Each structure stands twice: as structure tokens, then as C-alpha cells.
Coordinates of C-alpha atoms in Angstrom, one line a residue:
M1293 CA 54.5 -33.1 5.0
S1294 CA 56.3 -36.0 6.3
R1295 CA 55.8 -37.3 9.5
D1296 CA 58.9 -36.2 11.0
K1297 CA 58.1 -32.6 10.2
E1298 CA 54.5 -33.1 11.7
R1299 CA 55.9 -34.0 14.8
T1300 CA 58.2 -31.4 15.0
N1301 CA 55.3 -28.5 14.4
I1302 CA 53.0 -30.7 16.8
R1303 CA 55.8 -30.5 19.6
A1304 CA 56.2 -27.1 18.5
A1305 CA 52.9 -25.8 18.9
M1306 CA 52.4 -27.9 21.9
Y1307 CA 55.3 -25.7 23.7
R1308 CA 53.5 -22.4 22.6
L1309 CA 50.1 -23.5 24.0
L1310 CA 51.4 -24.4 27.2
A1311 CA 53.5 -21.0 27.5
G1312 CA 50.4 -19.0 26.6
T1313 CA 51.7 -17.7 23.4
P1314 CA 49.5 -19.0 20.7
L1315 CA 50.3 -17.9 16.9
R1316 CA 47.6 -19.7 14.8
S1317 CA 44.6 -20.7 17.5
D1318 CA 42.6 -19.5 20.2
G1319 CA 45.1 -20.7 22.9
A1320 CA 42.6 -23.1 24.2
L1321 CA 44.2 -26.0 25.7
T1322 CA 42.4 -28.6 23.5
V1323 CA 43.4 -31.0 20.6
L1324 CA 41.7 -28.8 18.2
A1325 CA 43.6 -25.8 19.4
L1326 CA 46.8 -28.2 19.0
A1327 CA 46.0 -29.4 15.7
A1328 CA 45.2 -25.4 14.6
E1329 CA 48.5 -23.9 16.2
A1330 CA 50.6 -27.0 14.5
D1331 CA 48.9 -26.5 10.9
V1332 CA 47.8 -30.2 10.8
K1333 CA 44.3 -31.5 10.5
R1334 CA 42.6 -32.7 14.1
H1335 CA 42.5 -36.4 12.8
V1336 CA 46.3 -36.3 12.0
L1337 CA 46.9 -35.8 15.9
T1338 CA 43.9 -38.4 17.1
H1339 CA 45.1 -41.0 14.6
R1340 CA 48.5 -40.7 13.4
H1341 CA 50.3 -39.3 16.5
T1342 CA 48.2 -40.4 19.5
D1343 CA 51.2 -40.3 21.6
L1344 CA 51.8 -36.6 21.2
K1345 CA 48.1 -36.0 21.9
D1346 CA 48.4 -38.0 24.8
E1347 CA 51.6 -36.2 25.9
F1348 CA 49.9 -32.8 25.4
Y1349 CA 47.0 -33.8 27.6
A1350 CA 49.1 -35.3 30.3
R1351 CA 51.5 -31.6 30.2
V1352 CA 48.1 -29.8 30.4
K1353 CA 47.1 -31.8 33.3
A1354 CA 50.6 -31.2 35.3
Q1355 CA 50.5 -27.5 34.5
G1356 CA 47.4 -27.1 36.4
Q1357 CA 47.3 -23.6 34.7
V1358 CA 44.6 -22.0 32.5
P1359 CA 46.1 -20.0 30.2
D1360 CA 44.9 -16.2 30.2
S1361 CA 42.9 -16.7 26.9
E1362 CA 40.9 -19.7 28.4
R1363 CA 40.3 -17.8 31.6
K1364 CA 38.9 -14.8 29.3
L1365 CA 36.5 -17.2 27.3
R1366 CA 35.4 -18.7 31.2
E1367 CA 34.9 -15.3 32.1
E1368 CA 32.8 -14.0 28.9
L1369 CA 30.7 -17.8 29.6
K1370 CA 29.7 -16.7 33.2
K1371 CA 28.7 -13.2 31.8
T1372 CA 26.6 -14.7 29.1
K1373 CA 25.1 -17.3 31.5
E1374 CA 24.2 -14.5 33.5
R1375 CA 22.7 -12.3 30.8
L1376 CA 20.7 -15.2 29.3
A1377 CA 19.2 -15.5 33.2
E1378 CA 18.3 -11.8 33.3
V1379 CA 16.5 -12.6 29.9
I1380 CA 14.6 -15.5 30.8
K1381 CA 13.5 -13.8 34.2
E1382 CA 12.3 -10.6 32.1
N1383 CA 10.7 -13.0 29.3
K1384 CA 8.8 -14.8 32.4
R1385 CA 7.6 -11.3 33.5
Q1386 CA 6.4 -10.5 30.4
Q1387 CA 4.6 -13.6 29.6
A1388 CA 2.5 -13.3 33.0
E1389 CA 1.9 -9.6 31.9
I1390 CA 0.5 -10.9 28.8
D1391 CA -1.6 -13.6 30.3
M1392 CA -3.1 -10.9 32.9
F1393 CA -4.0 -8.4 29.9
A1394 CA -5.6 -11.5 28.1
R1395 CA -7.7 -12.4 31.0
V1396 CA -8.7 -8.5 31.5
V1397 CA -9.4 -8.5 27.7
N1398 CA -11.8 -11.6 28.4
V1399 CA -13.3 -10.1 31.3
L1400 CA -14.6 -6.9 29.3
T1401 CA -15.6 -8.8 26.1
V1402 CA -17.8 -10.8 28.5
E1403 CA -19.0 -7.6 30.1
N1404 CA -19.5 -5.9 27.2
D1405 CA -21.6 -8.8 25.8
Q1406 CA -23.9 -8.8 28.8
L1407 CA -24.3 -5.1 28.7
R1408 CA -25.4 -4.8 25.2
G1409 CA -27.9 -7.5 25.8
Q1410 CA -29.2 -5.6 29.1
K1411 CA -30.0 -2.8 26.7
G1412 CA -32.3 -5.3 24.7
R1413 CA -30.6 -3.6 21.5
K1414 CA -31.1 -5.6 18.7
Q1415 CA -29.0 -5.5 15.8
A1416 CA -30.4 -3.6 12.6
P1417 CA -32.1 -5.8 10.2
V1418 CA -29.8 -6.0 7.2
V1419 CA -30.9 -4.3 4.2
A1420 CA -29.6 -5.2 0.5
L1421 CA -28.8 -2.6 -1.6
R1422 CA -29.9 -2.6 -5.3
P1423 CA -26.7 -2.5 -7.3
A1424 CA -26.3 0.8 -9.3
P1425 CA -28.3 1.4 -12.6
E1426 CA -26.0 1.0 -15.4
P1427 CA -25.6 3.6 -17.5
G1428 CA -27.5 3.8 -20.7
S1429 CA -30.3 1.9 -19.1

């Protein structure tokens, strides 16, 4: 693709993104989205057409408006962070419960050992069993 064709595609993509009507990207106001929208590789913008990249960021800043797609992503991120906080809280509660049960098991084990010692129970001696005679012997 010629440089002039690239520049034309990038400018058209820039206008679509700023208008909030992306065709090939997620609509985010980023160089990545601009490259996808213009159907060029990112390095084409960041190395070959730096003036257009700078112009794009200047227009984004001047516009001061967040497109609907980015607003939706921000809402989704907020909800995800809230859910993560809930899951972390639940995880901490469950870990505390597990720790409590581990302490209970330890106490019961100690008490059980003490009770066995008080009863004076001795373990039965181990008796070795003779192997069964082999057939024909």
C-alpha cells in the first residue's frame, strides 16, 4: 500500500473513531484502535506517520468526549472490580473458617490422645500370621 493510500485510510479511520462509528475496531480512542480501523499495522502509525498519530491524540484531547464503546468498557471494568472485591472478601471469610476448623481438629486430636491415655488402653500386640499352607504340601 502506498504512503498516500495509508494516510488517506488513517485520516478516514480517525474521523470514524472520533465520530464514534468504528467499522473494524472496538472504537477505543487509541493508536491500536486507529491502526485496526485504518487496516494498517501499529508500527505504520508509530514510525511512518507520527504526525497523524500526534494529530489523532490532539483531536482526542480536544474533543474531551468518551465514545459509547469506551464508556461501556469502563462500566464493565468497574463491575468486574466490584465483583473481584466481593470474591476476595468471600475468600478471606472462607480462609478464616478453614483456619478455625483446623484449630478445632487439632484440639480434638489432642483431647482424643489424652482420653486414650487416661483409659490406660494399651494397643494390642501385633501378631504375625503364618502364611497359608500351599496346596499339596
